[in-house]
Coordinates of N, CA and C in Angstrom, one line a residue:
M204 N 120.0 102.6 97.1 CA 119.8 102.2 95.8 C 120.6 102.4 94.5
D205 N 120.5 102.0 93.6 CA 121.3 101.6 92.4 C 120.4 103.4 91.7
E206 N 121.5 104.3 91.7 CA 121.5 105.5 91.1 C 121.3 105.6 89.4
S207 N 122.0 104.7 88.7 CA 121.7 104.6 87.6 C 120.5 104.2 87.0
R208 N 119.9 103.3 87.8 CA 118.5 102.3 87.4 C 117.4 103.6 87.9
D209 N 117.7 104.7 89.0 CA 116.5 105.6 89.0 C 117.0 106.3 88.1
I210 N 117.9 106.9 87.2 CA 118.0 107.8 86.4 C 117.1 107.1 85.2
R211 N 117.7 106.2 85.2 CA 116.7 105.3 83.7 C 115.5 105.2 83.8
F212 N 114.6 105.2 84.8 CA 113.2 105.2 84.7 C 112.8 106.8 85.3
M213 N 113.9 107.7 85.6 CA 113.2 108.9 85.9 C 113.1 109.5 84.2
T214 N 114.3 108.9 83.4 CA 114.3 109.8 82.0 C 113.1 109.0 81.3
L215 N 112.4 107.7 81.8 CA 111.0 107.8 80.9 C 110.2 108.6 81.2
A216 N 109.9 108.8 82.6 CA 109.1 109.9 83.3 C 109.2 111.3 82.5
L217 N 110.3 111.5 82.4 CA 111.0 112.6 81.8 C 110.0 112.8 80.2
G218 N 110.6 111.6 79.7 CA 109.8 111.7 78.3 C 108.4 111.6 78.4
Q219 N 107.4 110.9 79.3 CA 106.2 111.2 79.4 C 105.7 112.9 79.7
A220 N 106.7 113.5 80.9 CA 106.5 115.0 80.9 C 106.4 115.5 79.6
Q221 N 107.2 115.5 78.8 CA 107.8 115.8 77.4 C 106.3 115.8 76.7
A222 N 105.9 114.8 76.8 CA 104.5 114.3 75.9 C 103.3 115.1 76.7
A223 N 103.2 115.5 77.7 CA 102.0 116.3 78.3 C 102.7 117.6 77.9
A224 N 103.9 118.2 77.8 CA 104.2 119.6 77.7 C 103.7 120.0 75.7
A225 N 103.7 118.9 75.4 CA 103.5 118.7 73.9 C 101.9 118.5 73.5
A226 N 101.4 118.1 74.4 CA 99.8 118.6 74.5 C 99.0 119.4 74.8
G227 N 100.2 120.6 75.6 CA 99.6 121.6 76.2 C 99.3 121.4 77.7
E228 N 99.5 120.2 78.2 CA 99.4 120.2 79.6 C 100.4 120.2 80.5
A229 N 100.5 120.6 81.7 CA 101.7 120.9 82.8 C 102.6 119.5 82.6
P230 N 103.9 119.7 82.2 CA 104.7 118.7 81.5 C 105.2 117.9 83.1
I231 N 104.3 117.0 83.3 CA 104.3 116.0 84.7 C 104.3 114.5 84.1
G232 N 105.3 113.8 84.4 CA 105.3 112.4 83.9 C 105.0 111.2 84.9
A233 N 104.6 110.1 84.8 CA 104.8 109.1 85.8 C 105.1 107.8 85.2
V234 N 105.9 107.0 85.9 CA 106.2 105.3 85.7 C 106.2 104.7 86.7
I235 N 105.2 103.4 86.4 CA 105.4 102.3 87.4 C 105.9 101.0 87.0
V236 N 107.0 100.7 87.9 CA 108.0 99.7 87.6 C 107.9 98.5 88.5
D237 N 107.8 97.4 88.1 CA 107.8 96.4 89.3 C 109.6 96.0 89.3
P238 N 110.1 96.1 90.6 CA 111.1 96.1 91.1 C 112.1 94.9 90.8
A239 N 111.3 93.6 90.6 CA 111.6 92.3 90.7 C 112.2 92.3 89.3
T240 N 111.6 92.8 88.2 CA 112.0 92.6 87.2 C 112.4 93.6 86.3
D241 N 112.2 94.9 86.9 CA 112.1 96.2 86.1 C 111.6 96.1 85.0
R242 N 110.4 95.7 84.9 CA 109.2 95.6 83.8 C 108.5 97.2 84.3
V243 N 108.5 98.1 83.2 CA 107.4 99.0 83.5 C 106.1 98.7 82.9
V244 N 105.4 98.7 84.2 CA 104.0 98.3 84.4 C 103.0 99.4 83.9
A245 N 103.6 100.6 83.9 CA 102.6 102.0 83.5 C 103.3 103.0 83.1
L246 N 102.8 103.8 82.2 CA 103.6 105.2 81.7 C 102.1 106.2 81.7
A247 N 102.5 107.3 82.1 CA 101.3 108.0 82.3 C 101.9 109.5 82.1
H248 N 101.1 110.6 82.0 CA 101.4 111.9 82.0 C 100.0 112.9 82.3
N249 N 100.4 113.9 82.9 CA 98.8 114.7 83.2 C 98.4 115.1 82.0
A250 N 96.9 114.9 82.2 CA 95.8 114.9 81.3 C 94.9 115.8 81.7
P251 N 94.4 116.7 82.9 CA 93.2 117.0 82.9 C 92.8 117.5 82.2
I252 N 93.4 118.4 81.2 CA 92.6 119.6 80.6 C 92.3 118.5 79.1
A253 N 92.7 117.8 78.7 CA 92.5 116.8 77.6 C 91.2 116.0 78.0
G254 N 91.3 115.6 79.7 CA 90.1 114.6 80.1 C 89.3 115.3 80.5
H255 N 89.2 116.5 80.5 CA 87.9 117.5 81.3 C 88.1 116.7 82.7
D256 N 89.3 116.4 83.5 CA 89.1 115.5 84.6 C 90.4 116.1 85.5
P257 N 89.8 116.9 86.9 CA 90.7 117.6 87.7 C 91.7 116.6 88.3
S258 N 91.3 115.3 88.6 CA 92.1 114.0 89.1 C 93.0 113.9 87.9
A259 N 93.1 113.8 86.8 CA 93.7 113.3 85.6 C 95.4 113.8 86.0
H260 N 96.0 113.5 87.0 CA 97.4 114.0 87.3 C 98.1 112.5 86.8
A261 N 99.6 112.6 86.4 CA 100.5 111.4 85.7 C 100.4 110.3 87.0
E262 N 100.5 110.8 88.1 CA 100.4 109.6 89.3 C 98.9 108.6 89.1
I263 N 98.1 109.5 89.5 CA 96.7 109.1 89.0 C 96.5 108.1 88.2
L264 N 97.0 108.4 86.6 CA 96.6 107.9 85.5 C 97.5 106.6 85.8
A265 N 98.8 106.8 86.1 CA 99.8 105.6 86.0 C 99.2 104.5 87.0
L266 N 98.5 105.0 88.3 CA 98.0 104.2 89.4 C 96.8 103.1 88.4
R267 N 96.2 104.0 87.7 CA 94.9 103.3 87.3 C 95.3 102.1 86.0
E268 N 96.6 102.8 85.3 CA 96.8 101.8 84.3 C 97.5 100.9 84.8
A269 N 98.2 100.5 86.1 CA 98.9 99.7 86.9 C 98.0 98.6 87.2
G270 N 96.7 99.2 87.7 CA 95.6 98.5 88.3 C 95.4 97.4 87.2
E271 N 94.7 98.1 86.1 CA 94.4 97.3 84.9 C 95.1 96.4 84.2
A272 N 96.5 96.8 84.3 CA 97.3 95.8 83.9 C 97.7 94.5 84.7
L273 N 97.6 94.5 86.2 CA 97.9 93.7 86.8 C 96.3 93.0 87.4
G274 N 95.4 93.9 87.3 CA 94.1 93.2 87.6 C 93.9 93.1 89.4
N275 N 94.6 94.5 89.7 CA 94.5 94.4 90.9 C 94.5 96.0 91.7
Y276 N 93.7 96.5 92.5 CA 94.2 97.9 92.9 C 95.3 98.1 94.1
R277 N 95.6 97.1 94.1 CA 96.8 96.8 95.3 C 98.2 96.7 94.5
L278 N 98.9 97.9 94.5 CA 100.4 97.5 93.7 C 101.1 97.5 94.7
T279 N 101.2 96.5 96.0 CA 102.1 96.7 96.6 C 103.6 96.0 96.2
G280 N 104.4 96.9 96.4 CA 105.7 96.7 96.4 C 106.1 97.3 95.0
L281 N 105.6 98.0 94.0 CA 105.9 98.3 92.9 C 106.5 99.9 93.4
E282 N 107.2 100.2 92.4 CA 107.7 101.7 92.5 C 107.3 102.9 91.4
M283 N 106.9 103.8 92.0 CA 106.5 105.0 90.9 C 107.9 106.0 90.9
F284 N 107.9 106.2 89.6 CA 109.1 107.4 89.3 C 108.0 108.3 88.8
V285 N 108.3 109.7 89.3 CA 107.7 111.0 89.1 C 108.4 112.2 88.7
T286 N 107.7 112.7 88.0 CA 109.3 114.2 87.9 C 109.1 115.1 88.8
L287 N 107.6 115.2 89.5 CA 107.5 116.5 90.3 C 107.0 115.9 91.7
E288 N 107.5 116.4 93.0 CA 107.0 116.1 94.2 C 105.3 115.8 94.2
P289 N 104.7 114.6 94.3 CA 103.0 114.9 94.3 C 102.5 115.7 95.6
C290 N 101.1 115.8 94.7 CA 100.5 116.9 95.9 C 99.6 115.8 96.6
T291 N 98.9 116.3 97.4 CA 98.0 115.6 98.6 C 97.7 114.4 98.0
M292 N 96.5 114.6 96.8 CA 95.4 113.8 96.3 C 96.3 112.8 96.0
C293 N 97.6 112.8 94.9 CA 98.2 111.8 94.5 C 99.0 111.0 95.9
A294 N 99.6 111.9 96.8 CA 100.3 110.8 98.0 C 99.1 109.9 98.7
G295 N 98.0 110.6 98.6 CA 97.1 109.8 99.1 C 96.4 108.4 98.1
A296 N 96.7 108.4 97.2 CA 96.2 107.8 96.1 C 97.6 106.5 96.2
I297 N 98.7 107.0 96.2 CA 100.2 106.4 96.7 C 99.9 105.4 97.7
S298 N 99.5 105.8 98.5 CA 99.4 105.2 100.2 C 98.5 104.0 99.6
H299 N 97.2 104.4 99.4 CA 96.1 103.5 99.1 C 96.6 102.6 98.5
A300 N 97.2 102.7 97.2 CA 97.8 101.5 96.2 C 99.0 100.7 96.9
R301 N 99.5 101.0 98.1 CA 100.4 100.6 98.6 C 101.7 100.3 98.0
I302 N 102.1 101.4 97.2 CA 103.3 101.2 96.5 C 104.4 101.5 97.2
G303 N 105.6 100.7 96.9 CA 106.6 100.4 97.8 C 107.5 101.6 97.9
R304 N 107.9 102.0 97.0 CA 109.2 103.2 96.9 C 108.6 104.2 95.9
L305 N 108.8 105.4 96.4 CA 108.2 106.3 95.5 C 109.8 107.3 95.1
V306 N 109.9 107.8 94.1 CA 110.7 108.3 93.7 C 110.6 109.4 92.8
Y307 N 111.0 110.8 93.6 CA 110.5 111.9 92.3 C 111.4 113.0 92.0
G308 N 111.5 113.6 91.0 CA 112.3 114.8 90.6 C 112.3 116.0 91.1
A309 N 111.7 116.8 90.7 CA 111.9 118.3 91.4 C 110.8 118.2 92.8
S310 N 111.2 119.4 93.7 CA 110.5 119.4 94.6 C 109.6 120.4 94.4
D311 N 108.3 120.4 95.2 CA 107.0 121.3 94.9 C 106.9 122.2 96.3
P312 N 107.7 123.3 96.5 CA 107.2 124.2 97.8 C 105.6 124.6 97.8
K313 N 105.1 124.8 96.8 CA 103.8 125.1 96.6 C 102.3 124.3 96.6
G314 N 102.9 123.2 95.7 CA 101.8 122.1 95.8 C 102.1 120.6 96.6
G315 N 103.5 120.5 96.7 CA 103.9 119.4 97.4 C 103.3 118.9 98.5
A316 N 103.1 117.5 98.5 CA 102.6 117.2 99.9 C 103.6 116.0 100.4
V317 N 104.9 115.9 99.9 CA 105.6 114.6 100.6 C 107.1 115.2 101.5
E318 N 107.5 116.6 100.8 CA 108.4 117.0 101.9 C 107.7 118.4 102.2
H319 N 106.9 119.0 101.8 CA 106.4 120.2 101.8 C 105.0 120.0 102.1
G320 N 104.0 121.1 102.5 CA 102.9 121.2 102.9 C 102.5 120.1 104.1
V321 N 101.5 119.3 103.9 CA 101.1 118.4 104.9 C 102.0 117.1 105.0
C322 N 103.0 117.0 104.1 CA 103.9 115.8 104.3 C 103.1 114.4 104.8
F323 N 102.3 114.4 103.7 CA 101.2 113.3 103.8 C 101.7 112.0 104.4
F324 N 102.9 111.4 104.3 CA 103.3 110.3 104.8 C 103.7 110.5 106.0
D325 N 103.8 111.4 106.4 CA 104.3 111.5 107.9 C 103.2 111.8 108.9
Q326 N 101.9 111.6 108.6 CA 100.8 112.0 109.3 C 100.4 110.7 109.7
P327 N 99.9 110.9 110.9 CA 99.5 109.5 111.6 C 98.5 108.9 111.4
T328 N 97.5 109.6 110.5 CA 96.4 109.0 109.7 C 96.7 108.1 108.6
C329 N 97.9 108.5 107.7 CA 98.6 107.7 106.6 C 98.7 106.3 107.2
H330 N 97.9 105.1 106.5 CA 98.3 103.7 106.9 C 99.4 103.2 106.1
W331 N 100.0 103.7 104.9 CA 100.6 102.9 104.1 C 102.0 104.2 103.8
R332 N 102.8 103.9 104.3 CA 104.0 104.8 103.5 C 105.0 104.3 102.9
P333 N 105.3 104.7 101.8 CA 106.3 104.1 100.6 C 107.9 104.7 101.3
Q334 N 108.5 104.0 100.8 CA 110.0 104.5 101.0 C 110.1 105.7 100.0
V335 N 110.9 106.7 100.3 CA 110.6 108.1 99.5 C 112.4 108.4 99.0
T336 N 112.7 108.5 98.0 CA 113.8 109.2 97.4 C 113.3 110.5 96.4
G337 N 113.8 111.6 96.7 CA 113.6 112.8 96.2 C 114.8 113.3 95.5
G338 N 114.3 114.3 94.5 CA 115.8 115.0 93.8 C 116.4 114.3 92.7
V339 N 115.7 113.1 92.3 CA 116.1 112.4 90.9 C 116.1 113.2 89.9
M340 N 116.9 113.8 89.1 CA 117.1 114.1 88.1 C 116.2 115.7 88.4
A341 N 116.4 116.2 89.3 CA 115.9 117.4 89.5 C 115.7 118.8 89.0
E342 N 116.7 118.8 88.7 CA 117.2 120.3 87.8 C 116.6 120.2 86.2
E343 N 116.5 118.6 85.8 CA 115.8 118.2 84.2 C 114.2 118.5 84.7
S344 N 113.8 117.6 85.5 CA 112.3 118.2 86.0 C 112.0 119.4 85.8
A345 N 112.8 120.4 87.1 CA 112.1 121.7 87.3 C 112.5 122.6 85.6
T346 N 113.4 122.2 85.3 CA 114.0 123.0 84.1 C 112.5 123.0 82.8
L347 N 112.2 122.1 82.8 CA 110.8 121.4 82.1 C 109.6 122.4 82.5
L348 N 109.7 122.0 83.7 CA 108.4 122.9 84.3 C 108.5 124.3 84.0
K349 N 109.5 124.9 84.4 CA 109.6 126.2 84.3 C 109.6 127.0 82.9
A350 N 110.1 126.2 81.9 CA 110.1 126.7 80.3 C 108.8 126.3 79.8
F351 N 107.8 125.5 80.5 CA 106.6 125.4 80.0 C 105.5 126.5 80.5
F352 N 105.9 126.7 82.0 CA 104.8 127.9 82.4 C 105.6 129.5 82.1
K353 N 107.0 129.5 81.8 CA 107.4 131.0 80.9 C 106.6 131.0 79.7
A354 N 106.5 129.9 78.9 CA 106.2 130.2 77.6 C 104.5 130.5 77.6
R355 N 103.8 130.0 78.5 CA 102.5 129.9 78.8 C 102.2 131.2 79.1
R356 N 103.1 131.9 80.1 CA 102.7 133.2 80.4 C 103.3 134.4 79.4
G357 N 104.0 133.8 78.2 CA 104.5 134.8 77.2 C 105.6 135.3 77.6

C-alpha cells in the first residue's frame, strides 16, 4: 500500500480526534474514503458524551455518515482510517458494512478487538474480513490519547 496516502488520510482522522478532545470526548477520529477516487465519504469523532449514546464511537458515526452519503448500508470496498484499534462493537459494524480495508493508528491492548482481545476478524463467525493495516501514525495517535487522559486525571 501507499504509505504517504495512508498518512494523508490518518492525518485527517487525527484532526477529528483533536476535535473530539476539544469537545471533552476521548480523542478518537475516523475517516472513510473511496479508494477508487480518494474522495472522503465521511469524517467523524467520538461523541458518546455529547450524544448520550454509548455507541457513538468515531467508527460507528463515520459508518452512519457514509451510509447516508451513499444511500446504502453496504460500504463494500471503502476504506476506514481510525486513530485507535477498533473495539468489538466497531469491528462488528465494520464487518457488517463490508469495509474493504481498515487502517488504524495506535493499538489498544485493553479494549481493541482487531489484534487484541477477541481478534474479531479472525473468528469463524465473522462473515466479512477487511484487509487490515495497523500502526499508521501510531505514535501520534497514542500521544494524543495519553495526553488527554493524563489531563483528565489531573
